[in-house]
mmCIF file of C-alpha atoms in Angstrom:
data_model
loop_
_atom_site.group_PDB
_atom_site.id
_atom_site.type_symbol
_atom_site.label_atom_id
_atom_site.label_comp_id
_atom_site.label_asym_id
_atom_site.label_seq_id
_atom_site.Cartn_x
_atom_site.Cartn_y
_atom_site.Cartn_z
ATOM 1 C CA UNK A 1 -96.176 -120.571 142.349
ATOM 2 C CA UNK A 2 -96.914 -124.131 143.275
ATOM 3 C CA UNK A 3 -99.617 -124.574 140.422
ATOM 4 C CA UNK A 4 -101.451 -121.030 141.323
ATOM 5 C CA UNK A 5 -101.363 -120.510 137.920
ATOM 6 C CA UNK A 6 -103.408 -123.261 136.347
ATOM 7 C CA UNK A 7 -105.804 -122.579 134.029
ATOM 8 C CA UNK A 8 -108.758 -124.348 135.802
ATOM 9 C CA UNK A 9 -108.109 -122.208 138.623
ATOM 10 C CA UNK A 10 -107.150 -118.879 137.866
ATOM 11 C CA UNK A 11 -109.825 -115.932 137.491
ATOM 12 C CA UNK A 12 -108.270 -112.988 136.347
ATOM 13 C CA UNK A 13 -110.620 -110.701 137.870
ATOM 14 C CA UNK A 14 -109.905 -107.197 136.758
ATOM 15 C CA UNK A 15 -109.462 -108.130 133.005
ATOM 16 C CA UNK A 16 -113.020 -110.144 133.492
ATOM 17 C CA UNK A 17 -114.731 -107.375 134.994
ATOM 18 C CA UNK A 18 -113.221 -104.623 132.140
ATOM 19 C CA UNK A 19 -114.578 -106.593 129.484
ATOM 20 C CA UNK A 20 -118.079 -107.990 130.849
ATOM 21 C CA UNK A 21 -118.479 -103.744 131.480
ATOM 22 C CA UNK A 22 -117.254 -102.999 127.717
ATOM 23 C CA UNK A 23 -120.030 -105.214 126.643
ATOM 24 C CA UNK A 24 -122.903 -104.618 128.884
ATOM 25 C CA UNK A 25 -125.377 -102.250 127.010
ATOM 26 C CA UNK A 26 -126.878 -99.162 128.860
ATOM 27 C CA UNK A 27 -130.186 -100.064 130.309
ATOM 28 C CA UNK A 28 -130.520 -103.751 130.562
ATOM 29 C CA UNK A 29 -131.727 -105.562 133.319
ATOM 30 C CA UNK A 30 -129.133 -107.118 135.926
ATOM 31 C CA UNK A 31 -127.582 -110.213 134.860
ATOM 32 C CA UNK A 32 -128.350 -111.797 137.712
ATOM 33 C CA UNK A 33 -131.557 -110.993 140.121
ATOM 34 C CA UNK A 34 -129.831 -110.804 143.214
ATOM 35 C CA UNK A 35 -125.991 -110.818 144.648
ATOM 36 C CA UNK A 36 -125.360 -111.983 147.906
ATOM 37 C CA UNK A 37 -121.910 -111.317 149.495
ATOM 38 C CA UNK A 38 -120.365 -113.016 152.638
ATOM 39 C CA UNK A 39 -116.630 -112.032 153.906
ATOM 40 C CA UNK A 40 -114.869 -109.900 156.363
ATOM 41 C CA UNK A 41 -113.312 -106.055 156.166
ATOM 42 C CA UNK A 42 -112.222 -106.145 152.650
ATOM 43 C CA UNK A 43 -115.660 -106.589 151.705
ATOM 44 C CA UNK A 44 -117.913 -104.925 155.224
ATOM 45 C CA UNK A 45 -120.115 -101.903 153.360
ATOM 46 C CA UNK A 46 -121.554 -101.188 157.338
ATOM 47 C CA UNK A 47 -122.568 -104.405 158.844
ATOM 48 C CA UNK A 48 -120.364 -103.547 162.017
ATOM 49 C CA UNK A 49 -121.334 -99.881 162.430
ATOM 50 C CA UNK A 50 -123.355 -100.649 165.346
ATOM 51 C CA UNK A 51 -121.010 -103.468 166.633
ATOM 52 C CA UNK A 52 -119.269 -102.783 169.746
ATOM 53 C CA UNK A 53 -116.136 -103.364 168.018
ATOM 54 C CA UNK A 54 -112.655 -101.331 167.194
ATOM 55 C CA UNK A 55 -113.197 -102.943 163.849
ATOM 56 C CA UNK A 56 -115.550 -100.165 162.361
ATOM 57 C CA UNK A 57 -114.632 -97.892 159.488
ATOM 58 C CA UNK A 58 -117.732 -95.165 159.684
ATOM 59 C CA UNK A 59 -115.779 -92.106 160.505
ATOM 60 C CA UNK A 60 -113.084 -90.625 158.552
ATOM 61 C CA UNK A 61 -110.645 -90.859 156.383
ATOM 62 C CA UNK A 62 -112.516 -94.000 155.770
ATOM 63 C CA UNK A 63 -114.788 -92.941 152.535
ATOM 64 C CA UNK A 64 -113.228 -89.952 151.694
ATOM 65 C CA UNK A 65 -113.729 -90.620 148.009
ATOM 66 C CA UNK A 66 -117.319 -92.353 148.728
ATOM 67 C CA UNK A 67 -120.274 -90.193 147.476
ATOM 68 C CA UNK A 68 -121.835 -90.995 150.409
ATOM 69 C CA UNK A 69 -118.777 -90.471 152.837
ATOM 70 C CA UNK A 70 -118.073 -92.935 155.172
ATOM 71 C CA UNK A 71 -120.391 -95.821 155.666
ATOM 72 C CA UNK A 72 -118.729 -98.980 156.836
ATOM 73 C CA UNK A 73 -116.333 -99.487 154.208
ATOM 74 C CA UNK A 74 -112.748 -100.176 154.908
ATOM 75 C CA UNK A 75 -111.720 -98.163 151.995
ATOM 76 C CA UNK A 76 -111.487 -94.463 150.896
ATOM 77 C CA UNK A 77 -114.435 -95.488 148.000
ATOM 78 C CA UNK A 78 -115.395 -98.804 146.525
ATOM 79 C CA UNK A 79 -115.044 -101.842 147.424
ATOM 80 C CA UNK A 80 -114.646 -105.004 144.964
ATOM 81 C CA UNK A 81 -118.176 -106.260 145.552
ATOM 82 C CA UNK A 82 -119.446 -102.611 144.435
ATOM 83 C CA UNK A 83 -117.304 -102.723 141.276
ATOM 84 C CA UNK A 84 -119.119 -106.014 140.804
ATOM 85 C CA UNK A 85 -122.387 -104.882 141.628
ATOM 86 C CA UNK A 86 -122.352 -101.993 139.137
ATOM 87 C CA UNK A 87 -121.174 -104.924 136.284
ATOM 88 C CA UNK A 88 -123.684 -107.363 136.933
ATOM 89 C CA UNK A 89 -125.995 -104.149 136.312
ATOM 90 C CA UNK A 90 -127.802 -103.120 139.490
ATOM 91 C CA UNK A 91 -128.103 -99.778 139.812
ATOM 92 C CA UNK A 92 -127.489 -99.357 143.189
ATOM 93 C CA UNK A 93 -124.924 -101.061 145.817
ATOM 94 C CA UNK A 94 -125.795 -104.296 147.410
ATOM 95 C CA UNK A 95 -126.753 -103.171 150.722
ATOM 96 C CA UNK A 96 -125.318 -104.146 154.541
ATOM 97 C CA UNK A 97 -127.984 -106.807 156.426
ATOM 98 C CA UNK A 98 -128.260 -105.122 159.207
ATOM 99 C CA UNK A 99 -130.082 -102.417 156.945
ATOM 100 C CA UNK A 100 -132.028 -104.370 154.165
ATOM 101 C CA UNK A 101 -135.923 -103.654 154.360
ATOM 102 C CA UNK A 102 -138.981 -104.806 152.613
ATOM 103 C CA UNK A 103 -138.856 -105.795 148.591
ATOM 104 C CA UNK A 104 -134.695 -104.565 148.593
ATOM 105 C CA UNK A 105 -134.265 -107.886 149.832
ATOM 106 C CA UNK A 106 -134.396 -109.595 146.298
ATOM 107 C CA UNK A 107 -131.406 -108.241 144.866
ATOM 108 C CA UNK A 108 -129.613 -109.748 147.468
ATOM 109 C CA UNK A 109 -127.327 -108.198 150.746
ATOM 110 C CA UNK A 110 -124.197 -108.074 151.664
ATOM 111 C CA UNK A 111 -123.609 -109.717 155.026
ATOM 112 C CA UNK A 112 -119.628 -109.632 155.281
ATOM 113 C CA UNK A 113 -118.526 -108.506 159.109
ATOM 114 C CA UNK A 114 -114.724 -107.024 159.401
ATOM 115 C CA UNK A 115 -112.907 -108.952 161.664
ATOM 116 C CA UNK A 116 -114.550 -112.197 160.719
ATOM 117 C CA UNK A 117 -113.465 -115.231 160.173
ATOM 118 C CA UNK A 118 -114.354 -119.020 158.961
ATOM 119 C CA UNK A 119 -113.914 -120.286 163.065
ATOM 120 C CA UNK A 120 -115.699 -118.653 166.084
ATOM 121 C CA UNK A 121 -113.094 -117.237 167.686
ATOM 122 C CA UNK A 122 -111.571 -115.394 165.239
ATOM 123 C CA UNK A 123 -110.985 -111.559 165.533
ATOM 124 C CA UNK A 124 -112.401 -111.915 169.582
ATOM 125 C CA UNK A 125 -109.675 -109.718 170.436
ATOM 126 C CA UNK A 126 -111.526 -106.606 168.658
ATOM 127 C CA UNK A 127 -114.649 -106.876 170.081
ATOM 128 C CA UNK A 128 -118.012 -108.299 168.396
ATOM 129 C CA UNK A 129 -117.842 -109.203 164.986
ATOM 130 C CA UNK A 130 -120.476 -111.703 162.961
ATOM 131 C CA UNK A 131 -118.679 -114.630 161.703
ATOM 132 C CA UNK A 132 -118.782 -117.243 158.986
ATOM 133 C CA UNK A 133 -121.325 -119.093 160.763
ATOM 134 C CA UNK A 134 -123.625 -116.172 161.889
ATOM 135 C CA UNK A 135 -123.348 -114.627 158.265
ATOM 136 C CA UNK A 136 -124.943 -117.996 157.196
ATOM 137 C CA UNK A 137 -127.888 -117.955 160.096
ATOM 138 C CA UNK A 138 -128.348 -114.318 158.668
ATOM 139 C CA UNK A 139 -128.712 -115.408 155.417
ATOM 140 C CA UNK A 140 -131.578 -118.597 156.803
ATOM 141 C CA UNK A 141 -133.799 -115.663 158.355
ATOM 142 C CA UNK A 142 -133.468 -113.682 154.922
ATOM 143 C CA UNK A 143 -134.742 -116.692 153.059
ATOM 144 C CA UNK A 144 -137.632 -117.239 155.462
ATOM 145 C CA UNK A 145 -138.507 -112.895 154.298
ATOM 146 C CA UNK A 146 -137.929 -113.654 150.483
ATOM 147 C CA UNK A 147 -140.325 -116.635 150.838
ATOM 148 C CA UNK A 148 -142.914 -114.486 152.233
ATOM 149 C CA UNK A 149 -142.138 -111.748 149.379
ATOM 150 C CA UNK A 150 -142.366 -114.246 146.677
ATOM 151 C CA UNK A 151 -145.599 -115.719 147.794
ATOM 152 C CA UNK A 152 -144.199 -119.527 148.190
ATOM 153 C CA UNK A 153 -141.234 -121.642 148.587
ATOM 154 C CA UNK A 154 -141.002 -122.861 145.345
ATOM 155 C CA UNK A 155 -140.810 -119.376 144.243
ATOM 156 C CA UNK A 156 -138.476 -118.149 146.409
ATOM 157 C CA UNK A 157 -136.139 -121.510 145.493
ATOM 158 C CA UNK A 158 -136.522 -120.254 141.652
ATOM 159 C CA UNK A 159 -135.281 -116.948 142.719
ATOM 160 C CA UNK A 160 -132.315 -117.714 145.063
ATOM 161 C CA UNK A 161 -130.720 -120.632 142.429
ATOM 162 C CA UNK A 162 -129.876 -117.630 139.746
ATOM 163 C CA UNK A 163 -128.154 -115.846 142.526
ATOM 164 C CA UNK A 164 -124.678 -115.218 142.792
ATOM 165 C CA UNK A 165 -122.531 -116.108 146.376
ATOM 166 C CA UNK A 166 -119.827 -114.699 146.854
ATOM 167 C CA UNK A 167 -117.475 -115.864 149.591
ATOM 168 C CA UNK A 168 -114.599 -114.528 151.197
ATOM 169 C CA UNK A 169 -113.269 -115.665 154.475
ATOM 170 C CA UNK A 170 -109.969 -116.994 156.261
ATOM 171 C CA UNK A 171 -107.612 -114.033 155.812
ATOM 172 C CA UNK A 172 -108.411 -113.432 159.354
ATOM 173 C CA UNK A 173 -108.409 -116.967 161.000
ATOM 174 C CA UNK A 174 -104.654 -116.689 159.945
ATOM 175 C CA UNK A 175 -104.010 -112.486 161.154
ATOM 176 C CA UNK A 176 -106.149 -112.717 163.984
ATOM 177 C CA UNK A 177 -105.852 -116.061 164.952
ATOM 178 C CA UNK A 178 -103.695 -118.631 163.694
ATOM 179 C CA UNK A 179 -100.293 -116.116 164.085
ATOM 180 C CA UNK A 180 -101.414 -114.241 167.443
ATOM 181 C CA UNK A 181 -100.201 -117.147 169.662
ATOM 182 C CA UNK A 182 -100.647 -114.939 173.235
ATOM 183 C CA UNK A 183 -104.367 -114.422 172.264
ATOM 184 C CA UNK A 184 -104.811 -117.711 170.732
ATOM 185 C CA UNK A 185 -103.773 -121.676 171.201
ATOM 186 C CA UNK A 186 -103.926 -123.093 167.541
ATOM 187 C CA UNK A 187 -100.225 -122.294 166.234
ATOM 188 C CA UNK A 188 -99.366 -124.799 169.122
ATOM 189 C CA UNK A 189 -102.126 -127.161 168.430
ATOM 190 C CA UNK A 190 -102.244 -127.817 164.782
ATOM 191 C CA UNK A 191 -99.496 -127.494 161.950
ATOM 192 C CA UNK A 192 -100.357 -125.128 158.849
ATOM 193 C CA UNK A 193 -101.910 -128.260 156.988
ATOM 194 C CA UNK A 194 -104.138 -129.297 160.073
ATOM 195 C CA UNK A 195 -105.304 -125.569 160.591
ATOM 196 C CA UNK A 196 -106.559 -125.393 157.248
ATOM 197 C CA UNK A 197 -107.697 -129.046 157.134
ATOM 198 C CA UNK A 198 -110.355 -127.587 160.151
ATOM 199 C CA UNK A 199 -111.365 -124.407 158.470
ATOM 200 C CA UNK A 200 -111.933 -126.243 155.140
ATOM 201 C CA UNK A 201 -114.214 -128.574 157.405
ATOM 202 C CA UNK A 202 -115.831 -125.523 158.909
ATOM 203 C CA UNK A 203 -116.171 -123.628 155.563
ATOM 204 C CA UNK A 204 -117.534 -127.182 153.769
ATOM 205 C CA UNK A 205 -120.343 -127.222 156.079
ATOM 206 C CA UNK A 206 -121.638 -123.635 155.665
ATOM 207 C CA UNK A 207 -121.707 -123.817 152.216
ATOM 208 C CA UNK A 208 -123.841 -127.261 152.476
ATOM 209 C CA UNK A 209 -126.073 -125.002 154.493
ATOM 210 C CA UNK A 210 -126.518 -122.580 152.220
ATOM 211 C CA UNK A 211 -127.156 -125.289 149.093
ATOM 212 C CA UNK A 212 -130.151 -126.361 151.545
ATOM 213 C CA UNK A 213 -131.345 -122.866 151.672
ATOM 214 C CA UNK A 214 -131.175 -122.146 148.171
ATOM 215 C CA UNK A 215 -127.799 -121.556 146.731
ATOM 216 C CA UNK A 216 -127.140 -122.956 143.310
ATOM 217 C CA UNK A 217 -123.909 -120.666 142.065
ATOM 218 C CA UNK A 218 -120.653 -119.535 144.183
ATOM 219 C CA UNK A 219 -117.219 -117.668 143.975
ATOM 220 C CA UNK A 220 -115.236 -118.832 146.449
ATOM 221 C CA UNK A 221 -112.564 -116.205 146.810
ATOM 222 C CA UNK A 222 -109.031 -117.183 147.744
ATOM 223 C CA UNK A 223 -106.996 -115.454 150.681
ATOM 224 C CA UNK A 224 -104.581 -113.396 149.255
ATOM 225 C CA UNK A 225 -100.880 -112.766 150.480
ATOM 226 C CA UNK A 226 -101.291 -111.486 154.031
ATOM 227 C CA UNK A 227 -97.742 -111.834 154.619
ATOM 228 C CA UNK A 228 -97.507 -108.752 152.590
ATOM 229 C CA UNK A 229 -99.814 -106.677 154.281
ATOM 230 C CA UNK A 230 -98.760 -103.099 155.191
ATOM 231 C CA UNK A 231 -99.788 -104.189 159.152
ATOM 232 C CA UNK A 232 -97.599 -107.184 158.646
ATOM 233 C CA UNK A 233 -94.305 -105.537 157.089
ATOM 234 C CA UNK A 234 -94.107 -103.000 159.182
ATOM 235 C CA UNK A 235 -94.185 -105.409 162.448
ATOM 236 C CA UNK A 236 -92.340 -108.300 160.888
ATOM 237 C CA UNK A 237 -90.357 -108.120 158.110
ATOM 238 C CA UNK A 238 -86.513 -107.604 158.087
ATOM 239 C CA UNK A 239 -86.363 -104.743 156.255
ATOM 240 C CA UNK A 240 -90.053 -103.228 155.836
ATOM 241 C CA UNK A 241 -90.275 -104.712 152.175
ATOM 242 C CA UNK A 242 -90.053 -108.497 152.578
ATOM 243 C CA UNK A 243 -93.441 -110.194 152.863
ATOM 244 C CA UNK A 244 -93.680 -112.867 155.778
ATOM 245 C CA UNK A 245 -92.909 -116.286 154.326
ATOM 246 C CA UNK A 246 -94.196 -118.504 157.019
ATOM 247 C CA UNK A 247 -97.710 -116.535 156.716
ATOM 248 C CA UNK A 248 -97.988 -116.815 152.892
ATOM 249 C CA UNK A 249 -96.951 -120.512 152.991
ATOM 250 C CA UNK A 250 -99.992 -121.025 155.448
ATOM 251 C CA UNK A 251 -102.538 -119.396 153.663
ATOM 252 C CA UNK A 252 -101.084 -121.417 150.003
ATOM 253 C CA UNK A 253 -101.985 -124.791 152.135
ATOM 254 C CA UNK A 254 -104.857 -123.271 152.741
ATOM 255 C CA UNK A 255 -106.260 -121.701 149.375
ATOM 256 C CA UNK A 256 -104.677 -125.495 147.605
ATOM 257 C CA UNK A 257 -107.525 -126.813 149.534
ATOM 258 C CA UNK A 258 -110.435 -124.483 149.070
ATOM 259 C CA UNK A 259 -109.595 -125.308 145.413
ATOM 260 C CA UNK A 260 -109.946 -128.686 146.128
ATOM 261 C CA UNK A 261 -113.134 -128.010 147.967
ATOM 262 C CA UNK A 262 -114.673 -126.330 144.992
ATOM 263 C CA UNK A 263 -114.096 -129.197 142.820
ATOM 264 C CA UNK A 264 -115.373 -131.705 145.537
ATOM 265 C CA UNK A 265 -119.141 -129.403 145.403
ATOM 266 C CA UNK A 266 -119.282 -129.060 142.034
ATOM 267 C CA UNK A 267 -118.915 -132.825 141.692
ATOM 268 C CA UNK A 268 -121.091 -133.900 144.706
ATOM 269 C CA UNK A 269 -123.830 -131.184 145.259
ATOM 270 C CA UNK A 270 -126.530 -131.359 142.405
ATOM 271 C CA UNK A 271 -127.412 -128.016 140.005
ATOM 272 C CA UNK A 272 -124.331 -126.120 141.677
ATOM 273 C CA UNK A 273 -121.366 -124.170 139.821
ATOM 274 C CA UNK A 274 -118.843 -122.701 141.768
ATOM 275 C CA UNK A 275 -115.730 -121.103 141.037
ATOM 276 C CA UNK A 276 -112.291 -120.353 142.688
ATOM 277 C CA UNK A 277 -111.192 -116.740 142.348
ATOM 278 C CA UNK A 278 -107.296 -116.862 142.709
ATOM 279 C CA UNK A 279 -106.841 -113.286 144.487
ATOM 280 C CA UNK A 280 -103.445 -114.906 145.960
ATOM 281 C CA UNK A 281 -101.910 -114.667 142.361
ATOM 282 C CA UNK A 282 -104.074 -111.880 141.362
ATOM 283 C CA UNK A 283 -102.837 -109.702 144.039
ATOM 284 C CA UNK A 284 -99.366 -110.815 144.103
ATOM 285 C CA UNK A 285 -99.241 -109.766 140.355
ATOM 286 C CA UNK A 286 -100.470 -106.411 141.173
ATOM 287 C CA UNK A 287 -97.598 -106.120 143.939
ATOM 288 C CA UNK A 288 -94.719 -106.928 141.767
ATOM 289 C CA UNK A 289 -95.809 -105.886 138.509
ATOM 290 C CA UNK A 290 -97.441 -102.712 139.361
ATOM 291 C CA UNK A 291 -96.781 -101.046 136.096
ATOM 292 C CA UNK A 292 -99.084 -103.397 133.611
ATOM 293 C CA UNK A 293 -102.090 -102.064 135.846
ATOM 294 C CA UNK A 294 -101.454 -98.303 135.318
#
């Protein structure tokens, strides 16, 4: 798969997470002190509940297997971020910015908006949404509480550098942008290489943003095959089955390069470690070998 599968690259997620929970005794502490989570629907625990948006998921069947019944989620339980969240050891879920209060704040939120994406635009068409951008203003104001919590800056700076920030954005710039050429211009504007070349660009900056606000250690999390989306085989594909070539190609040019990008701030931005999580291959795995995951 066009070097997907290098070592350096590759995070095989599930088997990760399986073991780091095998060998995390009862009762200790969280391995981090705070989690904070930026992304779109996959990863939304309520953030757009009060959006005028059709991209909500607090009513049913969303969270029919949810203790708490729907919430935000775009899932019938769980998300991946509350998988992780229960591994790193908090004993609760990260929660949604637009409800974080008081002391809370420390362990981190989860800021992720469904329908979001890396440019502006992106997702218009559904209504209000809070994008990459906005996510990362969000997260400025937070700092400005956590400093006031902590008593100082240099505090606070302590504090935010062992957190962990998670990323996960662009699925949509290509969905609900990039291949809806009546609502948008940029299939006509830029070819699949220059369309990711911007929201690299775009996503580069944000993340220097967030090193001057605090941020020491990121997962950058790939965009995974789109093309094979249920949305996208049932209005696309020949037969109902085949994923859509010309959308996975784009988003490979475009996860090639956020690999890239995590080498380039590794290299260039002092005290940071980031990683690449490689949920194209991951997921892809999971489609065609379904059986080694039962």
């Amino acid at each position: 798969m066009e070097g997907y599968y290098k070592k350096r690259h590759v995070v095989f997620v599930g088997l990760i997470l399986e073991l780091m929970l095998c060998f995390r005794a009862k009762g200790e502490p969280p391995q981090v002190p705070c989690y904070f989570i930026f992304g779109d629907s996959l990863v939304d625990n309520g953030n757009n509940n009060r959006l005028p948006s059709l991209a909500r998921a607090d009513y049913f069947p969303y969270g029919i297997d949810f203790p708490q019944g729907p919430t935000g989620r775009f899932s019938n339980g769980k998300t991946a971020v509350d998988v992780m969240a229960e591994i790193l050891g908090f004993d609760h879920y990260i929660p949604p910015y637009s409800d974080a209060v008081g002391e809370e704040l420390l362990d981190g939120v989860n800021y992720a908006s469904a329908a979001a994406g890396i440019r502006e635009e992106t997702g218009q068409q559904l209504g209000d949404r809070i994008s990459f951008r906005q996510q990362v203003q969000n997260h400025r104001r937070l700092v400005s509480r956590v400093v006031n919590i902590l008593g100082g800056e240099e505090m606070a700076a302590n504090h935010l550098s062992r957190c962990i920030y998670s990323i996960g954005l662009g699925g949509n710039d290509y969905l609900n942008n990039y291949f809806m050429p009546l609502s948008y211009p940029f299939s006509r504007l830029y070819t699949p290489d220059q369309f990711a070349d911007d929201l690299i660009d775009i996503y580069s900056k944000q993340l220097c943003l967030l090193y001057r606000y605090g941020a020491r250690k990121f997962v950058l999390n790939g965009v995974g095959p789109v093309g094979c989306t249920p949305a996208e085989l049932a209005g696309s594909s020949p037969d109902g089955r085949t994923c859509i070539g010309r959308i996975n190609s784009a988003i490979r040019i475009f996860n090639r390069k956020l690999t890239s990008l995590v080498d380039r701030i590794n290299g260039n931005l002092p005290g940071v470690t980031s990683i690449y999580t490689n949920s194209y291959g991951i997921l892809l795995d999971i489609l065609y070998n379904p059986s080694s995951y039962e």
